[in-house]
Coordinates of N, CA and C in Angstrom, one line a residue:
X886 N 44.1 17.3 1.0 CA 43.4 16.4 0.1 C 42.1 16.1 1.0
X887 N 40.9 16.5 0.7 CA 40.1 16.2 1.8 C 40.0 16.6 3.0
X888 N 40.7 17.9 3.5 CA 40.5 18.5 4.4 C 39.3 19.6 4.4
X889 N 38.8 20.1 5.6 CA 37.9 21.0 5.3 C 38.7 22.1 5.8
X890 N 38.7 23.1 4.4 CA 39.2 24.2 4.8 C 39.0 25.0 6.0
X891 N 39.9 25.6 6.5 CA 40.1 26.8 7.5 C 39.8 28.2 7.2
X892 N 38.3 28.6 7.9 CA 38.4 30.3 7.5 C 39.9 30.8 8.1
X893 N 39.8 31.8 7.5 CA 40.7 33.2 7.5 C 40.4 33.7 9.3
X894 N 41.3 34.0 10.5 CA 40.8 34.2 11.7 C 40.2 35.8 11.4
X895 N 39.6 36.1 12.0 CA 38.5 37.0 12.1 C 39.6 38.3 13.1
X896 N 39.2 39.7 12.6 CA 40.2 40.4 13.2 C 38.9 40.8 14.0
X897 N 39.3 41.5 14.8 CA 38.7 42.8 15.6 C 38.7 44.0 15.5
X898 N 37.9 45.2 15.1 CA 38.5 46.3 14.9 C 37.6 47.0 15.9
X899 N 37.0 46.5 17.0 CA 36.5 47.4 17.7 C 37.4 48.3 18.7
X900 N 36.7 49.6 19.6 CA 37.7 50.8 19.8 C 37.8 49.8 21.2
X901 N 39.0 50.6 21.5 CA 39.4 50.3 22.7 C 37.8 50.3 23.9
X902 N 38.9 49.8 25.2 CA 38.0 49.9 26.0 C 37.7 51.1 26.7
X903 N 36.5 52.0 27.0 CA 36.6 53.4 27.5 C 37.4 53.9 29.1
X904 N 37.9 54.4 29.2 CA 38.9 55.0 30.2 C 38.8 56.4 30.2
X905 N 37.7 56.6 31.3 CA 37.0 57.7 31.3 C 37.8 58.9 32.3
X906 N 37.5 59.9 31.7 CA 38.5 61.1 33.0 C 37.7 60.8 34.4
X907 N 39.1 61.3 35.0 CA 38.6 61.4 36.8 C 37.8 62.5 36.6
X908 N 36.9 62.9 37.8 CA 35.8 63.8 38.2 C 36.2 65.1 38.0
X909 N 37.9 65.6 38.6 CA 38.1 66.8 38.4 C 38.5 66.9 37.0
X910 N 39.1 66.1 36.1 CA 39.3 66.1 34.5 C 37.9 67.0 34.0
X911 N 37.1 66.2 34.2 CA 35.6 66.2 33.9 C 35.1 67.4 34.3
X912 N 35.5 68.3 35.6 CA 35.0 69.6 36.0 C 36.1 70.7 34.5
X913 N 37.4 70.2 34.6 CA 38.0 71.1 33.9 C 37.5 71.1 32.4
X914 N 37.2 69.9 31.7 CA 36.9 70.0 30.6 C 35.4 70.7 30.2
X915 N 34.1 70.5 30.9 CA 33.2 71.2 31.1 C 33.0 72.4 31.5
X916 N 34.1 73.1 32.3 CA 34.3 74.2 32.2 C 34.7 75.5 31.1
X917 N 36.1 74.5 30.7 CA 36.3 74.9 29.5 C 36.1 74.5 28.1
X918 N 35.5 73.6 27.9 CA 34.2 73.6 27.2 C 33.5 75.0 26.6
X919 N 33.0 74.7 27.6 CA 31.7 76.2 28.1 C 32.3 77.3 27.5
X920 N 33.8 77.8 28.0 CA 34.2 79.2 28.0 C 34.5 79.3 26.4
X921 N 34.7 77.9 25.8 CA 35.3 78.2 24.2 C 33.8 77.9 23.3
X922 N 32.7 77.2 23.6 CA 31.7 77.7 22.7 C 31.4 78.6 22.9
X923 N 31.1 79.5 24.1 CA 31.1 81.1 24.7 C 31.8 81.9 22.9
X924 N 33.5 81.9 23.7 CA 34.4 82.9 22.5 C 33.7 82.1 21.5
X925 N 33.8 81.2 20.8 CA 33.6 80.7 19.0 C 31.7 81.6 18.9
X926 N 31.3 81.8 19.9 CA 30.0 82.1 19.3 C 29.8 84.0 19.5
X927 N 31.1 84.4 20.1 CA 31.4 85.7 19.3 C 32.0 86.1 18.6
X928 N 33.3 85.5 18.6 CA 33.8 85.2 16.9 C 33.1 85.5 15.7
X929 N 31.7 84.3 15.7 CA 30.8 84.4 14.5 C 30.0 85.7 14.6
X930 N 29.3 85.8 16.1 CA 29.1 87.3 16.1 C 29.4 88.9 15.1
X931 N 30.8 88.4 15.6 CA 31.9 89.3 14.9 C 31.9 89.1 13.4
X932 N 31.2 88.0 12.7 CA 31.5 87.8 11.5 C 33.1 87.7 11.2
X933 N 34.5 86.5 11.6 CA 35.3 86.7 11.4 C 35.5 86.1 10.0
X934 N 35.8 86.4 9.1 CA 36.0 84.4 7.9 C 35.8 83.7 8.8
X935 N 35.4 82.9 7.2 CA 35.2 81.4 8.4 C 36.4 80.5 8.3
X936 N 37.1 81.1 7.4 CA 38.7 79.9 7.1 C 39.2 80.3 8.9
X937 N 39.3 81.1 9.0 CA 40.0 81.3 10.3 C 39.1 81.1 11.8
X938 N 37.2 81.5 11.1 CA 37.0 80.6 12.7 C 37.5 79.0 12.5
X939 N 36.9 78.6 11.8 CA 37.1 76.8 11.2 C 38.1 76.6 12.0
X940 N 39.5 77.4 12.0 CA 40.7 76.9 13.1 C 40.4 76.7 14.4
X941 N 39.3 77.7 14.8 CA 39.5 77.8 16.4 C 38.2 76.5 16.6
X942 N 37.1 76.2 16.2 CA 35.9 76.2 15.7 C 36.1 74.6 16.3
X943 N 37.7 74.2 15.2 CA 37.4 72.3 15.5 C 37.6 72.6 16.7
X944 N 38.7 73.0 17.9 CA 38.8 72.3 18.9 C 37.4 72.3 20.0
X945 N 36.4 73.0 19.6 CA 35.4 72.9 20.0 C 35.0 71.4 19.8
X946 N 34.7 71.3 18.2 CA 34.2 70.4 18.2 C 34.2 69.1 18.5
X947 N 36.2 68.9 18.4 CA 37.0 68.0 18.7 C 36.3 67.8 20.2
X948 N 36.4 68.2 22.0 CA 35.7 68.5 22.9 C 34.5 68.1 22.8
X949 N 33.6 68.4 22.4 CA 32.3 68.0 22.5 C 31.9 66.7 22.3
X950 N 32.9 66.3 21.0 CA 32.5 64.8 20.0 C 33.1 63.3 21.4
X951 N 34.2 64.2 21.7 CA 35.0 63.1 22.9 C 34.3 62.7 23.9
X952 N 33.7 63.9 24.3 CA 32.3 63.3 25.6 C 31.2 62.7 25.0
X953 N 30.2 63.4 24.2 CA 29.2 63.0 23.8 C 29.1 61.7 23.2
X954 N 30.5 60.9 22.6 CA 30.7 59.5 21.9 C 31.3 58.9 22.9
X955 N 32.0 59.8 24.2 CA 32.3 58.4 25.1 C 33.5 57.6 24.5
X956 N 34.0 59.0 23.9 CA 35.0 58.0 23.3 C 36.5 58.6 24.5
X957 N 36.6 58.1 25.1 CA 37.4 57.9 25.8 C 38.8 56.7 25.9
X958 N 40.0 57.1 24.3 CA 40.1 55.1 24.2 C 41.0 54.9 25.0
X959 N 41.4 56.3 25.7 CA 43.2 56.1 25.9 C 43.0 56.7 27.6
X960 N 43.8 56.2 28.7 CA 44.3 56.9 29.6 C 45.1 58.7 29.9
X961 N 45.4 58.5 28.7 CA 45.6 60.2 28.4 C 44.5 61.3 27.4
X962 N 43.5 60.2 27.3 CA 42.6 61.6 27.2 C 41.9 62.2 26.7
X963 N 41.5 62.7 28.9 CA 41.5 63.3 29.3 C 42.3 64.5 29.2
X964 N 43.9 64.4 29.2 CA 44.5 65.4 29.4 C 44.7 66.3 27.9
X965 N 44.2 65.3 26.4 CA 44.4 65.3 25.3 C 43.1 66.5 25.2
X966 N 41.9 66.2 25.8 CA 41.2 67.3 25.8 C 41.6 68.3 26.1
X967 N 41.7 68.4 27.6 CA 42.1 69.7 27.9 C 43.3 70.0 27.2
X968 N 44.4 69.8 26.6 CA 45.2 70.6 25.8 C 44.4 71.5 24.5
X969 N 43.5 70.3 23.8 CA 43.1 71.0 22.9 C 42.2 72.1 23.2
X970 N 41.4 72.1 24.5 CA 40.2 73.3 24.8 C 41.3 74.5 24.7
X971 N 42.8 74.1 25.5 CA 43.4 75.1 26.3 C 44.3 76.1 24.8
X972 N 44.5 75.0 23.6 CA 45.0 75.9 22.1 C 43.9 76.4 21.8
X973 N 42.2 75.8 21.6 CA 41.3 76.8 20.9 C 41.1 78.1 21.7
X974 N 41.1 78.2 23.4 CA 41.0 78.9 24.0 C 41.7 80.6 23.7
X975 N 43.1 80.4 23.2 CA 44.3 80.8 23.0 C 44.2 81.2 21.5
X976 N 43.4 80.9 20.2 CA 43.3 81.2 18.9 C 42.2 81.8 19.0
X977 N 41.3 81.9 19.8 CA 39.9 82.4 20.1 C 40.3 83.7 20.4
X978 N 41.6 84.1 21.6 CA 42.0 85.1 21.5 C 43.3 85.9 20.0
X979 N 44.0 84.9 19.8 CA 44.9 86.0 18.2 C 43.8 85.9 17.3
X980 N 42.6 85.4 17.2 CA 41.6 85.7 16.1 C 41.1 86.7 16.0
X981 N 41.0 87.7 17.5 CA 40.2 88.9 17.4 C 39.9 89.5 16.0
X982 N 41.3 89.5 15.0 CA 40.9 90.5 14.0 C 40.9 89.9 12.7
X983 N 40.3 88.8 13.2 CA 40.3 88.3 11.9 C 41.9 87.3 11.5
X984 N 42.1 87.1 12.0 CA 43.8 87.1 11.2 C 44.0 85.5 12.3
X985 N 44.7 84.9 11.4 CA 45.6 83.7 12.2 C 47.0 83.5 12.5
X986 N 47.7 84.1 13.3 CA 49.0 83.9 13.7 C 49.5 83.0 13.6
X987 N 48.9 82.0 14.3 CA 49.5 81.0 14.9 C 49.5 79.9 13.4
X988 N 49.1 79.8 12.2 CA 49.3 79.0 11.3 C 50.2 79.5 10.3
X989 N 50.9 80.2 10.4 CA 52.6 80.1 9.5 C 53.9 80.3 10.7
X990 N 54.2 79.1 11.3 CA 54.8 79.4 12.4 C 56.2 77.8 11.3
X991 N 57.2 78.2 10.8 CA 58.5 77.9 10.8 C 58.9 76.6 11.3
X992 N 59.2 75.7 11.7 CA 59.9 74.7 12.6 C 59.0 73.9 13.6
X993 N 57.9 74.3 13.5 CA 56.9 73.7 14.4 C 55.1 73.2 14.1
X994 N 54.8 71.8 14.7 CA 53.5 71.4 14.2 C 52.2 73.0 14.2
X995 N 51.5 72.6 13.8 CA 50.3 73.4 13.7 C 48.9 72.9 13.1
X996 N 48.2 72.2 14.1 CA 47.2 72.1 13.7 C 45.8 73.3 12.6
X997 N 45.8 72.7 11.9 CA 44.5 73.3 10.9 C 43.6 73.0 10.4
X998 N 42.3 73.6 9.8 CA 41.4 72.8 9.5 C 40.9 73.4 8.6
X999 N 39.1 73.3 7.9 CA 38.1 73.7 7.2 C 37.1 73.1 6.8
X1000 N 36.6 73.6 6.1 CA 34.8 72.8 6.5 C 34.9 72.8 5.3
X1001 N 34.2 71.1 5.4 CA 34.0 70.1 3.7 C 32.9 70.3 3.5
X1002 N 33.1 70.2 2.3 CA 32.1 70.6 1.6 C 30.9 69.1 0.9
X1003 N 32.1 68.2 1.7 CA 31.0 66.8 2.0 C 29.8 66.8 2.3
X1004 N 29.9 67.6 3.8 CA 29.0 67.4 5.2 C 28.7 68.9 5.5
X1005 N 29.9 70.0 5.3 CA 30.2 71.1 6.3 C 30.1 70.7 7.4
X1006 N 30.9 69.6 7.6 CA 31.9 69.5 9.0 C 33.1 69.9 9.1
X1007 N 33.5 70.2 10.2 CA 34.7 71.2 10.2 C 35.6 69.9 10.3
X1008 N 36.6 69.7 9.6 CA 37.9 68.7 9.7 C 39.5 69.1 9.8
X1009 N 40.1 68.1 10.5 CA 41.9 69.3 11.1 C 42.8 68.6 10.1
X1010 N 43.5 69.2 10.2 CA 44.5 68.6 9.1 C 46.3 68.9 9.8
X1011 N 47.1 68.6 9.8 CA 48.3 69.5 10.7 C 49.2 69.6 9.7
X1012 N 50.4 70.4 10.0 CA 51.0 71.4 9.0 C 52.4 71.0 10.0
X1013 N 53.4 71.0 9.9 CA 54.9 71.5 9.8 C 55.5 71.8 8.7
X1014 N 56.2 73.2 8.6 CA 56.8 74.4 7.9 C 58.0 73.4 8.4
X1015 N 58.9 73.5 7.4 CA 60.3 73.4 8.0 C 60.7 74.8 8.1
X1016 N 62.4 75.0 9.2 CA 62.8 75.9 9.7 C 63.1 77.4 8.6
X1017 N 63.7 76.4 7.5 CA 63.6 77.5 6.4 C 62.8 77.8 5.4
X1018 N 61.4 77.1 5.8 CA 60.5 78.2 4.9 C 60.2 79.6 4.6
X1019 N 60.1 80.1 3.6 CA 59.8 81.2 3.2 C 58.8 81.2 2.4
X1020 N 57.8 82.7 3.3 CA 56.9 82.9 2.5 C 56.8 83.1 0.9
X1021 N 55.7 82.7 -0.2 CA 56.1 82.9 -1.4 C 57.4 82.2 -2.2
X1022 N 57.7 81.2 -1.7 CA 58.7 80.3 -2.5 C 57.5 79.2 -2.0
X1023 N 57.2 78.3 -3.9 CA 57.3 76.9 -4.0 C 58.0 76.0 -3.1
X1024 N 57.3 75.6 -2.6 CA 58.2 74.4 -1.2 C 57.4 72.4 -2.0
X1025 N 58.2 71.5 -1.7 CA 58.0 70.7 -2.1 C 57.0 70.4 -0.2
X1026 N 55.7 69.3 -0.9 CA 55.3 68.6 0.2 C 54.7 67.1 0.9
X1027 N 55.0 67.3 1.5 CA 54.5 65.5 1.4 C 53.4 65.6 2.1
X1028 N 52.5 64.5 1.9 CA 51.6 64.5 1.9 C 51.1 62.8 3.0
X1029 N 50.9 62.9 4.2 CA 51.1 61.3 5.0 C 49.8 61.4 5.2
X1030 N 49.5 59.4 5.1 CA 48.5 59.2 5.4 C 49.0 58.4 6.5
X1031 N 47.8 58.5 8.0 CA 48.2 57.2 8.9 C 47.9 56.5 8.5
X1032 N 48.4 55.4 9.8 CA 47.9 54.0 9.7 C 46.6 54.2 10.5
X1033 N 46.0 52.5 10.9 CA 44.5 52.8 11.4 C 45.1 52.7 13.0
X1034 N 44.7 53.5 14.3 CA 44.4 53.6 15.1 C 42.9 54.3 15.5
X1035 N 42.3 52.6 16.3 CA 41.3 52.8 17.0 C 41.4 53.8 18.2
X1036 N 42.1 54.0 18.0 CA 41.8 54.7 19.7 C 41.7 56.8 18.8
X1037 N 42.0 56.6 18.1 CA 41.9 57.8 17.2 C 40.7 58.6 16.9
X1038 N 40.8 59.7 17.8 CA 39.8 61.4 17.9 C 40.4 62.5 17.5
X1039 N 39.5 63.3 16.9 CA 40.1 64.9 17.3 C 40.7 65.1 18.1
X1040 N 40.2 65.3 19.4 CA 40.9 65.3 20.4 C 42.4 65.0 20.3
X1041 N 42.9 63.5 20.2 CA 43.8 63.0 20.3 C 45.0 63.8 19.4
X1042 N 44.3 63.7 18.0 CA 45.1 64.4 16.7 C 45.7 65.3 17.2
X1043 N 44.8 66.3 17.4 CA 45.2 68.1 18.0 C 46.1 68.0 19.1
X1044 N 45.4 66.9 19.8 CA 47.1 67.0 21.3 C 47.9 66.5 21.1
X1045 N 48.5 66.3 19.7 CA 48.9 65.0 19.7 C 50.7 65.9 18.7
X1046 N 49.9 66.6 18.1 CA 50.9 67.1 16.8 C 51.4 68.6 17.0
X1047 N 52.0 68.5 18.1 CA 53.4 69.4 18.9 C 54.7 69.5 18.5
X1048 N 54.9 70.5 18.5 CA 56.9 70.0 18.6 C 57.1 70.5 17.5
X1049 N 58.8 70.2 17.5 CA 59.5 71.1 16.5 C 59.8 70.2 15.3
X1050 N 60.4 70.9 14.3 CA 60.8 69.9 13.8 C 62.2 69.6 13.7
X1051 N 62.7 68.7 12.8 CA 63.6 67.8 12.7 C 64.4 68.8 11.7
X1052 N 66.2 68.9 11.9 CA 66.4 69.8 10.7 C 66.7 69.6 9.6
X1053 N 66.5 68.0 8.9 CA 66.2 67.6 7.4 C 65.3 67.6 7.1
X1054 N 64.1 68.5 7.7 CA 62.4 68.2 7.4 C 63.2 68.7 5.7
X1055 N 63.2 68.0 4.7 CA 63.1 68.0 3.1 C 62.5 69.2 2.6
X1056 N 61.2 69.7 3.3 CA 59.7 70.2 2.8 C 59.0 70.0 3.6
X1057 N 57.3 70.4 3.3 CA 56.3 71.3 4.6 C 56.0 69.4 4.0
X1058 N 55.1 69.3 5.2 CA 54.8 68.5 5.9 C 53.3 68.4 6.5
X1059 N 52.5 67.6 5.8 CA 50.8 67.7 5.7 C 50.3 67.0 6.2
X1060 N 49.9 66.3 7.7 CA 49.2 65.2 7.9 C 47.5 65.4 7.9
X1061 N 47.3 63.3 7.6 CA 45.2 64.3 7.3 C 45.0 63.4 8.9
X1062 N 43.6 63.9 9.2 CA 43.0 63.2 10.0 C 42.4 62.3 9.4
X1063 N 41.7 62.2 7.9 CA 41.4 61.2 6.8 C 40.0 61.1 7.7
X1064 N 39.3 61.6 8.8 CA 37.8 61.5 9.2 C 38.6 60.3 10.3
X1065 N 40.1 59.7 10.5 CA 39.2 58.4 11.6 C 40.0 57.3 10.3
X1066 N 39.3 56.5 10.2 CA 39.9 55.1 10.3 C 38.9 54.1 9.0
X1067 N 38.6 55.7 7.7 CA 38.2 55.0 6.8 C 38.4 54.5 5.5
X1068 N 40.0 54.2 5.5 CA 40.7 54.1 4.8 C 41.7 54.4 3.4
X1069 N 40.6 56.2 3.9 CA 41.2 56.7 2.5 C 39.9 56.7 1.4
X1070 N 39.1 56.5 1.7 CA 38.2 56.1 0.9 C 36.9 56.9 1.2
X1071 N 36.1 57.7 0.1 CA 34.8 58.1 -0.2 C 35.2 59.6 0.6
X1072 N 34.5 60.2 1.3 CA 35.1 61.2 1.6 C 36.3 61.1 3.0
X1073 N 37.0 60.2 3.2 CA 38.3 60.1 3.8 C 39.6 60.6 2.4
X1074 N 38.9 59.5 1.6 CA 40.1 60.0 0.1 C 39.9 61.9 -0.3
X1075 N 38.2 62.8 -0.2 CA 37.9 63.8 -0.4 C 38.8 64.4 0.8
X1076 N 38.7 64.2 2.0 CA 40.0 65.0 3.0 C 41.3 65.6 2.3
X1077 N 42.0 64.4 1.6 CA 43.3 64.5 0.9 C 43.3 65.6 0.2
X1078 N 42.1 65.8 -1.0 CA 41.7 66.8 -1.5 C 41.6 68.6 -0.9
X1079 N 40.7 68.1 -0.1 CA 40.5 69.1 0.6 C 41.1 70.2 1.3
X1080 N 41.9 69.0 2.7 CA 42.8 69.7 3.2 C 43.6 70.6 2.3
X1081 N 44.5 70.0 1.4 CA 45.5 70.6 0.8 C 45.2 71.7 -0.1
X1082 N 43.6 72.0 -0.5 CA 43.4 73.6 -0.9 C 43.2 74.2 0.3
X1083 N 42.9 73.8 1.0 CA 43.0 74.5 2.7 C 44.0 75.0 2.9
X1084 N 45.2 74.4 2.7 CA 46.2 74.6 3.0 C 46.7 75.7 1.7
X1085 N 47.1 75.5 0.5 CA 47.4 76.5 -0.5 C 46.9 77.7 -0.9
X1086 N 45.6 78.1 -0.3 CA 44.8 79.1 -0.4 C 45.0 80.5 0.7
X1087 N 45.6 79.3 1.8 CA 45.9 79.7 2.8 C 45.1 81.0 3.6
X1088 N 45.5 82.0 4.4 CA 44.7 82.5 5.8 C 44.9 84.3 5.8
X1089 N 43.7 84.6 6.1 CA 43.8 86.1 5.6 C 45.0 86.5 7.0
X1090 N 45.8 87.6 6.8 CA 46.7 88.3 7.7 C 47.7 87.0 7.9
X1091 N 48.2 85.9 7.0 CA 49.5 84.7 7.5 C 50.1 85.1 6.0
X1092 N 49.2 84.1 5.2 CA 49.4 84.0 3.8 C 49.8 84.8 2.5
X1093 N 50.3 84.5 2.1 CA 50.6 85.5 0.5 C 49.9 85.0 -0.5
X1094 N 48.3 84.9 -0.6 CA 47.4 84.2 -1.7 C 47.6 84.6 -3.3
X1095 N 48.6 85.0 -3.5 CA 49.2 85.0 -5.2 C 50.2 84.4 -4.7
X1096 N 50.6 83.8 -3.7 CA 51.8 82.6 -4.2 C 51.3 81.5 -3.5
X1097 N 51.7 80.5 -4.8 CA 50.6 79.1 -3.8 C 51.9 78.9 -3.3
X1098 N 52.6 78.5 -2.0 CA 53.3 77.3 -1.1 C 54.0 76.1 -1.2
X1099 N 52.7 75.3 -2.6 CA 53.3 74.6 -3.4 C 54.4 74.0 -4.2
X1100 N 55.0 73.7 -4.3 CA 55.8 73.9 -5.6 C 54.6 72.3 -6.3
X1101 N 53.6 72.2 -7.6 CA 53.4 71.1 -7.7 C 54.1 70.5 -8.6
X1102 N 55.1 70.1 -9.2 CA 56.2 69.1 -9.1 C 56.5 68.1 -8.1
X1103 N 56.5 68.4 -7.2 CA 57.4 67.7 -5.8 C 56.2 68.2 -5.0
X1104 N 55.3 66.8 -5.1 CA 53.9 66.5 -4.0 C 54.3 65.3 -4.3
X1105 N 54.1 64.6 -2.7 CA 54.9 63.4 -2.1 C 54.0 62.6 -1.9
X1106 N 53.1 61.7 -2.2 CA 52.0 60.8 -1.3 C 52.8 59.6 -0.8
X1107 N 52.2 59.9 0.5 CA 52.9 58.5 1.4 C 52.2 58.3 2.8
X1108 N 52.6 57.2 3.2 CA 51.7 56.6 4.6 C 52.2 54.8 4.7
X1109 N 51.8 54.3 6.2 CA 52.2 53.0 6.1 C 51.0 52.5 6.7
X1110 N 50.8 51.0 6.7 CA 49.6 50.3 6.8 C 48.3 50.4 6.1
X1111 N 47.6 51.6 6.8 CA 46.0 51.7 6.5 C 46.3 52.5 5.2
X1112 N 47.8 53.7 5.7 CA 48.2 54.8 4.8 C 48.7 54.3 3.7
X1113 N 49.3 53.6 3.9 CA 50.1 52.9 2.7 C 49.4 52.3 1.2
X1114 N 47.5 51.7 2.2 CA 46.9 51.5 1.4 C 46.3 52.4 0.8
X1115 N 45.9 53.4 1.1 CA 45.4 55.2 0.9 C 46.5 55.6 -0.5
X1116 N 48.1 55.0 -0.2 CA 48.5 55.6 -0.7 C 48.0 55.2 -2.3
X1117 N 48.6 53.7 -2.7 CA 48.6 53.4 -3.5 C 47.2 53.7 -4.0
X1118 N 45.8 53.1 -3.5 CA 44.8 53.4 -3.8 C 44.5 54.9 -4.7
X1119 N 45.3 56.4 -4.4 CA 45.2 57.9 -4.7 C 45.8 58.2 -5.7
X1120 N 46.9 57.1 -5.7 CA 48.4 57.9 -7.0 C 47.6 57.0 -8.6
X1121 N 46.6 57.0 -8.6 CA 46.5 56.9 -10.1 C 47.0 58.1 -10.7
X1122 N 46.6 57.7 -12.3 CA 46.5 58.7 -13.3 C 45.9 59.6 -13.0
X1123 N 44.2 59.2 -12.8 CA 43.1 60.5 -12.4 C 43.5 60.6 -11.4
X1124 N 44.2 61.0 -9.5 CA 44.4 61.5 -8.6 C 45.6 62.7 -9.1
X1125 N 46.6 61.7 -9.5 CA 47.1 62.8 -9.7 C 47.3 64.0 -10.4
X1126 N 46.8 63.4 -11.2 CA 46.5 65.2 -12.2 C 45.3 65.7 -11.0
X1127 N 45.3 65.5 -10.7 CA 44.1 66.5 -9.6 C 44.9 67.2 -9.0
X1128 N 46.2 66.4 -7.9 CA 47.0 66.8 -6.7 C 47.4 68.0 -7.2
X1129 N 47.8 67.8 -8.9 CA 48.3 68.7 -8.9 C 48.4 70.1 -9.3
X1130 N 46.6 69.6 -9.5 CA 46.0 71.3 -10.5 C 46.0 72.0 -9.8

């Protein structure tokens, strides 16, 4: 009694210090960005389906944004950007027929994308199909909300979602970008529903659009830290029915 209460410690939410790539890496990034920009323009002229174009163009958006905003927040940011550009250039070649052969690769991570109805922006998400995945069969799906990452960029998200699925993966795993670190509120909340809808809609030449790959009775929402808070927020009865619809 009689003591002045102390204020809680202030948390620092500033991004990490910039660690810009070396000159040679920046040169390669600029060269590949220009090549991918031209490839995307040619695909647009050919009027390939927009949902396929989005899954190519997201790599260009990621590379342009990290450079324009100087978001080199990690020593590997330059390498991640080159990986992102290489994958975008590969997809540009693969999508020449208006299909997306990368989208259905059981047992391996693949980065997908959609054009948001919120603001027309391209947003990435990542999907891991179990090795036992079968087209036309409904599967359990885990929607995973990431925790806070002050170094998160689209390029990092794309480049680090690679590799094989564990043997005991119980179903499909879909990980959200969530527009960065906005705690899955507002547009970040909408990201969950739009990404899930884009995945369930399928892509030309890949999915059987008459068969939903998701079992609406087995939709699991989970996350840790900021993702855990997002799970708590979205798990309301209103949102649960929206997920299952």
